[in-house]
Amino acid sequence: MARESSALRSLTPPSASPRPWFGWLVRRSSRVSGSQPALLVLLFAASGYFLVPLIWLMISATKDNGDLFGSFGLWFGQRNSLFDNLTQLFTYEDGIFWHWLLNSLLYAGVGALCSTMLAALAGYAFAKFQFPGRSVGFSIVLGAILVPVTALALPLYLLLSQWGLVNSIWAVLLPSCVSPFGVYLARIYASASIPNELIEAARIDGAGEWRIFGTLALRLLSPALVTIFLFQFVAVWNNFFLPLVMLSDQHLYPVTLGLQTWNQSPALNNHALYNLVVTGSLVSILPLVASFVVLQRYWRNGLSLGSVAN
Protein backbone atom coordinates (compact mmCIF):
# COMPACT_ATOMS: atom_id res chain seq x y z
CA MET A 1 0.00 0.00 0.00
CA ALA A 2 2.81 2.38 0.77
CA ARG A 3 4.35 1.76 -2.67
CA GLU A 4 0.97 2.32 -4.33
CA SER A 5 0.42 5.61 -2.44
CA SER A 6 3.86 6.89 -3.41
CA ALA A 7 3.19 5.90 -7.03
CA LEU A 8 -0.11 7.79 -7.01
CA ARG A 9 1.57 10.86 -5.57
CA SER A 10 4.22 10.69 -8.26
CA LEU A 11 1.52 10.57 -10.94
CA THR A 12 -0.31 13.61 -9.54
CA PRO A 13 0.18 16.54 -11.94
CA PRO A 14 1.91 19.65 -10.54
CA SER A 15 -1.25 21.72 -11.16
CA ALA A 16 -3.12 19.72 -8.51
CA SER A 17 -0.78 20.81 -5.74
CA PRO A 18 -2.06 23.44 -3.32
CA ARG A 19 -1.70 27.01 -4.56
CA PRO A 20 -1.36 30.17 -2.52
CA TRP A 21 -4.51 32.09 -1.62
CA PHE A 22 -3.71 34.75 -4.20
CA GLY A 23 -3.56 32.24 -7.05
CA TRP A 24 -7.08 33.16 -8.17
CA LEU A 25 -6.13 36.83 -8.28
CA VAL A 26 -3.03 36.07 -10.33
CA ARG A 27 -5.01 34.00 -12.81
CA ARG A 28 -7.65 36.71 -13.10
CA SER A 29 -5.11 39.48 -13.57
CA SER A 30 -3.42 37.50 -16.35
CA ARG A 31 -6.68 37.53 -18.31
CA VAL A 32 -7.46 41.25 -17.95
CA SER A 33 -9.07 42.53 -21.11
CA GLY A 34 -8.17 45.77 -22.78
CA SER A 35 -11.22 47.63 -21.49
CA GLN A 36 -10.73 46.82 -17.80
CA PRO A 37 -7.67 49.05 -17.21
CA ALA A 38 -9.57 51.99 -18.67
CA LEU A 39 -12.52 51.19 -16.40
CA LEU A 40 -10.23 51.04 -13.36
CA VAL A 41 -8.69 54.39 -14.26
CA LEU A 42 -12.17 55.88 -14.60
CA LEU A 43 -13.24 54.48 -11.22
CA PHE A 44 -10.11 55.82 -9.50
CA ALA A 45 -10.64 59.22 -11.12
CA ALA A 46 -14.26 59.29 -9.93
CA SER A 47 -13.19 58.25 -6.42
CA GLY A 48 -10.58 61.00 -6.35
CA TYR A 49 -13.14 63.54 -7.55
CA PHE A 50 -15.49 62.69 -4.67
CA LEU A 51 -12.69 62.54 -2.11
CA VAL A 52 -11.13 65.91 -2.96
CA PRO A 53 -13.64 67.96 -0.86
CA LEU A 54 -13.08 65.66 2.12
CA ILE A 55 -9.31 65.91 1.74
CA TRP A 56 -9.58 69.70 1.50
CA LEU A 57 -11.72 69.76 4.66
CA MET A 58 -9.27 67.62 6.63
CA ILE A 59 -6.30 69.74 5.57
CA SER A 60 -8.08 73.07 6.07
CA ALA A 61 -9.04 72.08 9.62
CA THR A 62 -5.33 72.22 10.52
CA LYS A 63 -4.98 75.87 9.45
CA ASP A 64 -5.67 79.19 11.08
CA ASN A 65 -7.42 82.01 9.24
CA GLY A 66 -4.16 83.32 7.79
CA ASP A 67 -3.09 79.99 6.32
CA LEU A 68 -6.64 79.20 5.27
CA PHE A 69 -6.58 82.01 2.71
CA GLY A 70 -2.85 82.41 2.19
CA SER A 71 -1.77 78.85 1.35
CA PHE A 72 -2.59 76.19 -1.22
CA GLY A 73 -5.93 74.55 -0.42
CA LEU A 74 -4.75 70.96 -0.75
CA TRP A 75 -1.59 71.35 1.30
CA PHE A 76 -0.81 72.20 4.91
CA GLY A 77 -0.01 75.69 6.15
CA GLN A 78 3.00 76.98 8.02
CA ARG A 79 1.82 75.58 11.36
CA ASN A 80 -0.58 72.89 12.51
CA SER A 81 -3.48 74.62 14.27
CA LEU A 82 -5.82 71.64 14.55
CA PHE A 83 -5.59 71.40 18.33
CA ASP A 84 -6.08 75.16 18.72
CA ASN A 85 -9.06 75.08 16.37
CA LEU A 86 -10.66 72.19 18.27
CA THR A 87 -10.12 73.90 21.60
CA GLN A 88 -11.62 77.15 20.36
CA LEU A 89 -14.46 75.27 18.64
CA PHE A 90 -15.66 73.54 21.81
CA THR A 91 -15.16 76.56 24.09
CA TYR A 92 -16.41 79.42 21.91
CA GLU A 93 -19.57 81.09 23.29
CA ASP A 94 -19.54 78.86 26.37
CA GLY A 95 -19.31 75.67 24.32
CA ILE A 96 -22.46 76.19 22.30
CA PHE A 97 -21.12 73.83 19.63
CA TRP A 98 -21.74 70.97 22.09
CA HIS A 99 -25.41 71.98 22.20
CA TRP A 100 -25.62 71.99 18.41
CA LEU A 101 -23.94 68.61 18.12
CA LEU A 102 -26.19 67.00 20.72
CA ASN A 103 -29.26 68.57 19.12
CA SER A 104 -28.30 67.08 15.76
CA LEU A 105 -27.81 63.66 17.36
CA LEU A 106 -31.23 63.96 18.99
CA TYR A 107 -33.05 65.10 15.85
CA ALA A 108 -31.32 62.62 13.53
CA GLY A 109 -31.17 59.64 15.89
CA VAL A 110 -34.69 59.75 17.30
CA GLY A 111 -36.22 60.91 14.02
CA ALA A 112 -34.51 58.17 12.00
CA LEU A 113 -35.46 55.50 14.55
CA CYS A 114 -39.13 56.54 14.65
CA SER A 115 -39.37 56.89 10.87
CA THR A 116 -37.79 53.45 10.41
CA MET A 117 -40.32 51.77 12.69
CA LEU A 118 -43.25 53.60 11.10
CA ALA A 119 -41.95 52.70 7.65
CA ALA A 120 -41.62 49.04 8.67
CA LEU A 121 -45.18 48.93 9.98
CA ALA A 122 -46.67 50.76 7.00
CA GLY A 123 -44.62 48.89 4.40
CA TYR A 124 -45.47 45.51 5.91
CA ALA A 125 -49.16 46.41 6.02
CA PHE A 126 -49.18 47.59 2.40
CA ALA A 127 -47.38 44.43 1.28
CA LYS A 128 -49.18 41.70 3.24
CA PHE A 129 -52.69 42.92 4.10
CA GLN A 130 -55.71 43.52 1.92
CA PHE A 131 -57.82 46.50 3.06
CA PRO A 132 -59.98 49.17 1.43
CA GLY A 133 -57.98 52.08 0.02
CA ARG A 134 -54.73 50.15 -0.09
CA SER A 135 -53.83 51.19 -3.65
CA VAL A 136 -54.93 54.78 -3.09
CA GLY A 137 -52.91 55.01 0.12
CA PHE A 138 -49.76 53.68 -1.50
CA SER A 139 -50.25 56.08 -4.42
CA ILE A 140 -50.37 58.94 -1.92
CA VAL A 141 -47.08 57.68 -0.43
CA LEU A 142 -45.51 57.64 -3.89
CA GLY A 143 -46.78 61.15 -4.52
CA ALA A 144 -45.29 62.34 -1.24
CA ILE A 145 -41.87 61.14 -2.38
CA LEU A 146 -42.06 63.51 -5.35
CA VAL A 147 -42.81 66.58 -3.22
CA PRO A 148 -39.64 68.55 -2.32
CA VAL A 149 -39.00 68.82 1.40
CA THR A 150 -38.52 72.59 1.15
CA ALA A 151 -42.04 72.95 -0.28
CA LEU A 152 -43.47 71.51 2.94
CA ALA A 153 -41.61 73.85 5.29
CA LEU A 154 -44.18 76.67 5.24
CA PRO A 155 -47.27 74.40 5.64
CA LEU A 156 -45.49 72.61 8.49
CA TYR A 157 -44.68 75.94 10.12
CA LEU A 158 -48.32 77.08 9.94
CA LEU A 159 -49.54 73.74 11.29
CA LEU A 160 -47.07 73.53 14.16
CA SER A 161 -47.56 77.20 15.06
CA GLN A 162 -51.26 76.45 15.67
CA TRP A 163 -50.20 73.71 18.08
CA GLY A 164 -47.70 76.00 19.82
CA LEU A 165 -44.72 73.83 18.93
CA VAL A 166 -42.67 76.34 16.94
CA ASN A 167 -39.21 77.06 18.40
CA SER A 168 -39.10 73.74 20.24
CA ILE A 169 -37.43 70.41 19.59
CA TRP A 170 -40.79 69.01 18.44
CA ALA A 171 -40.85 71.41 15.51
CA VAL A 172 -37.89 69.53 13.99
CA LEU A 173 -38.42 66.12 15.55
CA LEU A 174 -42.03 65.46 14.49
CA PRO A 175 -41.49 66.09 10.73
CA SER A 176 -38.33 63.95 10.91
CA CYS A 177 -40.35 60.93 12.06
CA VAL A 178 -42.00 60.52 8.66
CA SER A 179 -40.24 59.07 5.62
CA PRO A 180 -42.38 58.34 2.52
CA PHE A 181 -39.38 56.84 0.77
CA GLY A 182 -38.86 54.54 3.76
CA VAL A 183 -42.45 53.31 3.47
CA TYR A 184 -41.96 52.67 -0.24
CA LEU A 185 -38.70 50.78 0.31
CA ALA A 186 -40.13 48.72 3.18
CA ARG A 187 -43.18 47.78 1.12
CA ILE A 188 -41.10 46.67 -1.88
CA TYR A 189 -38.69 44.70 0.30
CA ALA A 190 -41.48 43.07 2.33
CA SER A 191 -43.20 41.91 -0.85
CA ALA A 192 -40.00 40.27 -2.08
CA SER A 193 -38.45 38.87 1.10
CA ILE A 194 -41.38 37.69 3.26
CA PRO A 195 -43.18 34.68 1.72
CA ASN A 196 -46.91 34.52 2.26
CA GLU A 197 -46.56 30.80 3.03
CA LEU A 198 -44.31 31.63 5.97
CA ILE A 199 -46.90 34.01 7.41
CA GLU A 200 -49.68 31.48 6.94
CA ALA A 201 -47.61 28.80 8.66
CA ALA A 202 -47.05 31.11 11.63
CA ARG A 203 -50.78 31.85 11.83
CA ILE A 204 -51.58 28.13 11.77
CA ASP A 205 -49.15 27.63 14.65
CA GLY A 206 -51.16 30.17 16.65
CA ALA A 207 -48.96 33.25 16.35
CA GLY A 208 -50.73 36.60 16.37
CA GLU A 209 -50.10 39.36 13.86
CA TRP A 210 -47.93 41.42 16.20
CA ARG A 211 -45.84 38.39 17.11
CA ILE A 212 -45.40 37.53 13.43
CA PHE A 213 -44.31 41.08 12.73
CA GLY A 214 -41.95 41.32 15.71
CA THR A 215 -40.25 37.94 15.52
CA LEU A 216 -40.38 37.15 11.82
CA ALA A 217 -41.00 40.19 9.63
CA LEU A 218 -38.56 42.50 11.39
CA ARG A 219 -35.72 40.01 11.00
CA LEU A 220 -36.38 39.48 7.33
CA LEU A 221 -36.72 43.25 6.84
CA SER A 222 -33.53 44.10 8.71
CA PRO A 223 -31.38 44.98 5.63
CA ALA A 224 -34.08 47.34 4.36
CA LEU A 225 -34.58 48.84 7.82
CA VAL A 226 -30.87 49.57 8.18
CA THR A 227 -30.93 51.27 4.79
CA ILE A 228 -33.98 53.33 5.74
CA PHE A 229 -32.39 54.33 9.05
CA LEU A 230 -29.15 55.46 7.42
CA PHE A 231 -30.91 57.41 4.67
CA GLN A 232 -33.17 59.17 7.16
CA PHE A 233 -30.33 59.79 9.62
CA VAL A 234 -28.25 61.49 6.92
CA ALA A 235 -31.24 63.44 5.61
CA VAL A 236 -32.18 64.81 9.05
CA TRP A 237 -28.56 65.47 10.00
CA ASN A 238 -27.98 67.53 6.84
CA ASN A 239 -31.36 69.26 6.99
CA PHE A 240 -30.93 73.01 7.05
CA PHE A 241 -34.08 74.70 5.79
CA LEU A 242 -36.57 73.17 8.23
CA PRO A 243 -34.62 74.22 11.39
CA LEU A 244 -34.05 77.64 9.81
CA VAL A 245 -37.82 78.14 9.51
CA MET A 246 -38.83 76.53 12.80
CA LEU A 247 -36.19 77.62 15.31
CA SER A 248 -35.11 80.97 16.68
CA ASP A 249 -33.40 79.86 19.91
CA GLN A 250 -29.69 79.34 19.28
CA HIS A 251 -29.50 76.58 21.87
CA LEU A 252 -31.96 74.49 19.82
CA TYR A 253 -30.06 74.79 16.55
CA PRO A 254 -28.62 71.69 14.89
CA VAL A 255 -25.00 71.80 13.86
CA THR A 256 -25.81 72.74 10.24
CA LEU A 257 -27.73 75.87 11.22
CA GLY A 258 -25.29 76.77 14.00
CA LEU A 259 -22.27 76.70 11.70
CA GLN A 260 -24.16 78.88 9.23
CA THR A 261 -24.62 81.56 11.89
CA TRP A 262 -20.88 81.50 12.53
CA ASN A 263 -20.24 81.73 8.82
CA GLN A 264 -22.26 84.97 8.72
CA SER A 265 -20.64 86.44 11.83
CA PRO A 266 -17.74 88.22 10.01
CA ALA A 267 -20.27 90.42 8.23
CA LEU A 268 -21.90 91.25 11.56
CA ASN A 269 -19.08 91.98 13.96
CA ASN A 270 -15.91 91.87 11.83
CA HIS A 271 -14.65 88.78 13.65
CA ALA A 272 -13.67 85.96 11.30
CA LEU A 273 -14.67 82.48 12.37
CA TYR A 274 -13.85 80.65 9.16
CA ASN A 275 -11.40 78.31 10.88
CA LEU A 276 -14.10 77.30 13.37
CA VAL A 277 -16.64 76.75 10.60
CA VAL A 278 -14.24 74.47 8.73
CA THR A 279 -13.21 72.56 11.85
CA GLY A 280 -16.82 72.24 12.96
CA SER A 281 -17.76 70.89 9.54
CA LEU A 282 -15.08 68.22 9.88
CA VAL A 283 -16.30 67.23 13.35
CA SER A 284 -19.92 67.18 12.17
CA ILE A 285 -19.31 64.47 9.56
CA LEU A 286 -17.72 62.07 12.05
CA PRO A 287 -21.08 60.71 13.34
CA LEU A 288 -22.17 60.04 9.76
CA VAL A 289 -18.98 58.13 9.01
CA ALA A 290 -19.27 56.19 12.27
CA SER A 291 -22.89 55.22 11.57
CA PHE A 292 -22.01 53.85 8.14
CA VAL A 293 -18.99 51.94 9.46
CA VAL A 294 -20.97 50.39 12.33
CA LEU A 295 -24.11 49.50 10.36
CA GLN A 296 -22.66 48.38 7.05
CA ARG A 297 -22.18 44.79 8.25
CA TYR A 298 -25.94 44.43 8.72
CA TRP A 299 -26.39 44.92 4.99
CA ARG A 300 -24.28 41.81 4.40
CA ASN A 301 -25.42 39.62 7.29
CA GLY A 302 -29.04 40.65 7.69
CA LEU A 303 -30.26 38.99 4.52
CA SER A 304 -30.48 35.56 6.17
CA LEU A 305 -31.45 36.51 9.73
CA GLY A 306 -35.07 35.48 9.28
CA SER A 307 -34.17 32.02 8.00
CA VAL A 308 -32.35 31.10 11.21
CA ALA A 309 -34.91 32.55 13.60
CA ASN A 310 -35.99 30.23 16.37
XYZ file of C-alpha atoms in Angstrom:
310
model
C 0.000 0.000 0.000
C 2.813 2.379 0.766
C 4.351 1.757 -2.665
C 0.966 2.323 -4.330
C 0.422 5.609 -2.444
C 3.859 6.892 -3.414
C 3.188 5.902 -7.027
C -0.107 7.787 -7.012
C 1.573 10.857 -5.573
C 4.225 10.694 -8.263
C 1.521 10.572 -10.942
C -0.313 13.608 -9.539
C 0.184 16.542 -11.937
C 1.913 19.648 -10.545
C -1.247 21.720 -11.155
C -3.119 19.719 -8.513
C -0.776 20.813 -5.740
C -2.064 23.440 -3.319
C -1.703 27.008 -4.558
C -1.362 30.170 -2.523
C -4.512 32.088 -1.618
C -3.708 34.753 -4.200
C -3.560 32.236 -7.054
C -7.078 33.158 -8.171
C -6.127 36.829 -8.281
C -3.026 36.071 -10.331
C -5.015 34.001 -12.811
C -7.651 36.712 -13.100
C -5.113 39.484 -13.571
C -3.425 37.502 -16.349
C -6.677 37.527 -18.305
C -7.463 41.249 -17.950
C -9.070 42.534 -21.110
C -8.172 45.770 -22.782
C -11.221 47.633 -21.491
C -10.730 46.816 -17.804
C -7.672 49.051 -17.206
C -9.571 51.989 -18.672
C -12.517 51.191 -16.396
C -10.231 51.037 -13.359
C -8.690 54.387 -14.256
C -12.174 55.878 -14.604
C -13.238 54.485 -11.218
C -10.108 55.816 -9.501
C -10.642 59.218 -11.124
C -14.262 59.294 -9.929
C -13.193 58.255 -6.418
C -10.583 60.999 -6.347
C -13.138 63.541 -7.547
C -15.491 62.686 -4.673
C -12.685 62.536 -2.109
C -11.129 65.907 -2.957
C -13.640 67.957 -0.861
C -13.077 65.659 2.120
C -9.307 65.912 1.744
C -9.582 69.699 1.502
C -11.719 69.761 4.660
C -9.268 67.618 6.632
C -6.299 69.739 5.566
C -8.083 73.070 6.071
C -9.040 72.084 9.624
C -5.330 72.221 10.517
C -4.978 75.870 9.445
C -5.673 79.186 11.083
C -7.417 82.006 9.236
C -4.164 83.320 7.786
C -3.086 79.990 6.321
C -6.636 79.202 5.265
C -6.582 82.014 2.710
C -2.851 82.412 2.195
C -1.773 78.846 1.354
C -2.589 76.192 -1.217
C -5.930 74.554 -0.423
C -4.751 70.962 -0.749
C -1.594 71.346 1.302
C -0.806 72.199 4.907
C -0.007 75.688 6.147
C 3.004 76.976 8.020
C 1.816 75.581 11.357
C -0.580 72.886 12.515
C -3.476 74.623 14.274
C -5.822 71.642 14.551
C -5.589 71.402 18.329
C -6.076 75.158 18.724
C -9.061 75.078 16.365
C -10.664 72.192 18.268
C -10.117 73.900 21.602
C -11.615 77.149 20.357
C -14.463 75.265 18.644
C -15.657 73.544 21.814
C -15.157 76.563 24.089
C -16.414 79.423 21.906
C -19.565 81.089 23.289
C -19.538 78.859 26.374
C -19.308 75.673 24.324
C -22.458 76.193 22.299
C -21.120 73.825 19.628
C -21.742 70.970 22.095
C -25.415 71.977 22.198
C -25.618 71.993 18.409
C -23.936 68.613 18.121
C -26.191 66.996 20.720
C -29.259 68.569 19.116
C -28.300 67.082 15.760
C -27.812 63.664 17.364
C -31.232 63.962 18.989
C -33.045 65.097 15.853
C -31.324 62.624 13.530
C -31.170 59.638 15.893
C -34.688 59.749 17.296
C -36.219 60.910 14.018
C -34.508 58.170 11.996
C -35.456 55.499 14.546
C -39.126 56.538 14.645
C -39.371 56.887 10.873
C -37.787 53.453 10.405
C -40.317 51.769 12.692
C -43.251 53.600 11.098
C -41.950 52.700 7.649
C -41.615 49.040 8.666
C -45.184 48.934 9.981
C -46.667 50.759 6.998
C -44.617 48.895 4.405
C -45.469 45.507 5.905
C -49.162 46.415 6.019
C -49.181 47.593 2.403
C -47.382 44.432 1.278
C -49.182 41.705 3.237
C -52.690 42.916 4.096
C -55.714 43.523 1.923
C -57.817 46.497 3.058
C -59.978 49.172 1.429
C -57.979 52.075 0.017
C -54.726 50.148 -0.090
C -53.828 51.185 -3.652
C -54.925 54.779 -3.089
C -52.913 55.006 0.124
C -49.763 53.684 -1.505
C -50.247 56.081 -4.420
C -50.370 58.939 -1.923
C -47.083 57.683 -0.433
C -45.506 57.640 -3.893
C -46.776 61.150 -4.522
C -45.288 62.340 -1.242
C -41.866 61.138 -2.383
C -42.058 63.509 -5.355
C -42.812 66.579 -3.217
C -39.640 68.547 -2.317
C -38.997 68.820 1.396
C -38.518 72.590 1.151
C -42.038 72.954 -0.282
C -43.466 71.507 2.942
C -41.605 73.851 5.292
C -44.178 76.673 5.235
C -47.269 74.403 5.636
C -45.487 72.609 8.491
C -44.680 75.940 10.117
C -48.325 77.075 9.936
C -49.540 73.741 11.291
C -47.071 73.534 14.162
C -47.561 77.201 15.060
C -51.258 76.453 15.672
C -50.196 73.714 18.079
C -47.704 76.002 19.822
C -44.719 73.826 18.932
C -42.666 76.340 16.939
C -39.208 77.059 18.401
C -39.097 73.736 20.237
C -37.433 70.409 19.595
C -40.792 69.014 18.442
C -40.846 71.408 15.513
C -37.889 69.528 13.986
C -38.423 66.124 15.553
C -42.029 65.463 14.487
C -41.486 66.087 10.728
C -38.326 63.951 10.911
C -40.348 60.926 12.061
C -42.002 60.519 8.657
C -40.242 59.071 5.616
C -42.376 58.337 2.521
C -39.375 56.844 0.768
C -38.863 54.544 3.758
C -42.453 53.309 3.468
C -41.961 52.668 -0.238
C -38.698 50.780 0.313
C -40.130 48.723 3.176
C -43.176 47.782 1.117
C -41.100 46.670 -1.878
C -38.685 44.704 0.299
C -41.482 43.072 2.334
C -43.199 41.911 -0.853
C -40.001 40.267 -2.084
C -38.452 38.869 1.100
C -41.379 37.689 3.258
C -43.180 34.682 1.716
C -46.908 34.520 2.263
C -46.560 30.805 3.028
C -44.312 31.631 5.968
C -46.898 34.009 7.414
C -49.679 31.480 6.937
C -47.608 28.795 8.663
C -47.054 31.114 11.630
C -50.781 31.851 11.826
C -51.581 28.125 11.772
C -49.154 27.632 14.651
C -51.163 30.166 16.650
C -48.963 33.246 16.352
C -50.735 36.600 16.370
C -50.101 39.355 13.856
C -47.933 41.421 16.202
C -45.844 38.391 17.108
C -45.397 37.531 13.433
C -44.308 41.083 12.729
C -41.954 41.323 15.714
C -40.252 37.940 15.524
C -40.385 37.155 11.823
C -40.999 40.187 9.627
C -38.555 42.499 11.389
C -35.716 40.013 11.004
C -36.376 39.476 7.331
C -36.717 43.247 6.838
C -33.526 44.100 8.710
C -31.377 44.981 5.635
C -34.082 47.339 4.357
C -34.582 48.839 7.818
C -30.873 49.570 8.184
C -30.935 51.265 4.790
C -33.980 53.330 5.743
C -32.385 54.329 9.047
C -29.151 55.462 7.418
C -30.912 57.407 4.669
C -33.167 59.174 7.155
C -30.328 59.793 9.617
C -28.246 61.488 6.916
C -31.240 63.445 5.612
C -32.176 64.808 9.046
C -28.559 65.468 9.995
C -27.976 67.526 6.837
C -31.357 69.258 6.991
C -30.928 73.009 7.054
C -34.079 74.702 5.793
C -36.570 73.171 8.234
C -34.624 74.218 11.389
C -34.049 77.636 9.807
C -37.821 78.142 9.506
C -38.832 76.528 12.800
C -36.191 77.617 15.308
C -35.112 80.973 16.680
C -33.402 79.861 19.912
C -29.688 79.343 19.284
C -29.505 76.582 21.872
C -31.965 74.495 19.816
C -30.058 74.789 16.553
C -28.625 71.694 14.887
C -25.001 71.799 13.855
C -25.807 72.738 10.239
C -27.728 75.868 11.217
C -25.294 76.769 13.995
C -22.269 76.703 11.698
C -24.158 78.878 9.226
C -24.619 81.557 11.892
C -20.876 81.504 12.532
C -20.237 81.729 8.817
C -22.265 84.969 8.722
C -20.642 86.445 11.826
C -17.738 88.224 10.013
C -20.266 90.418 8.227
C -21.899 91.248 11.561
C -19.078 91.983 13.962
C -15.909 91.871 11.831
C -14.652 88.784 13.646
C -13.673 85.964 11.300
C -14.667 82.476 12.369
C -13.847 80.648 9.162
C -11.403 78.311 10.884
C -14.099 77.295 13.369
C -16.643 76.746 10.599
C -14.238 74.466 8.726
C -13.206 72.557 11.849
C -16.823 72.241 12.964
C -17.763 70.891 9.537
C -15.085 68.221 9.879
C -16.295 67.234 13.345
C -19.923 67.177 12.174
C -19.306 64.473 9.564
C -17.719 62.067 12.045
C -21.082 60.709 13.343
C -22.167 60.044 9.761
C -18.976 58.133 9.006
C -19.272 56.193 12.269
C -22.887 55.219 11.571
C -22.010 53.851 8.144
C -18.994 51.942 9.462
C -20.974 50.389 12.329
C -24.111 49.496 10.365
C -22.660 48.377 7.055
C -22.178 44.790 8.247
C -25.938 44.431 8.720
C -26.392 44.924 4.989
C -24.285 41.812 4.404
C -25.415 39.625 7.293
C -29.041 40.654 7.692
C -30.264 38.994 4.517
C -30.478 35.556 6.175
C -31.447 36.509 9.728
C -35.068 35.485 9.285
C -34.169 32.022 8.001
C -32.348 31.096 11.206
C -34.913 32.548 13.600
C -35.994 30.227 16.375
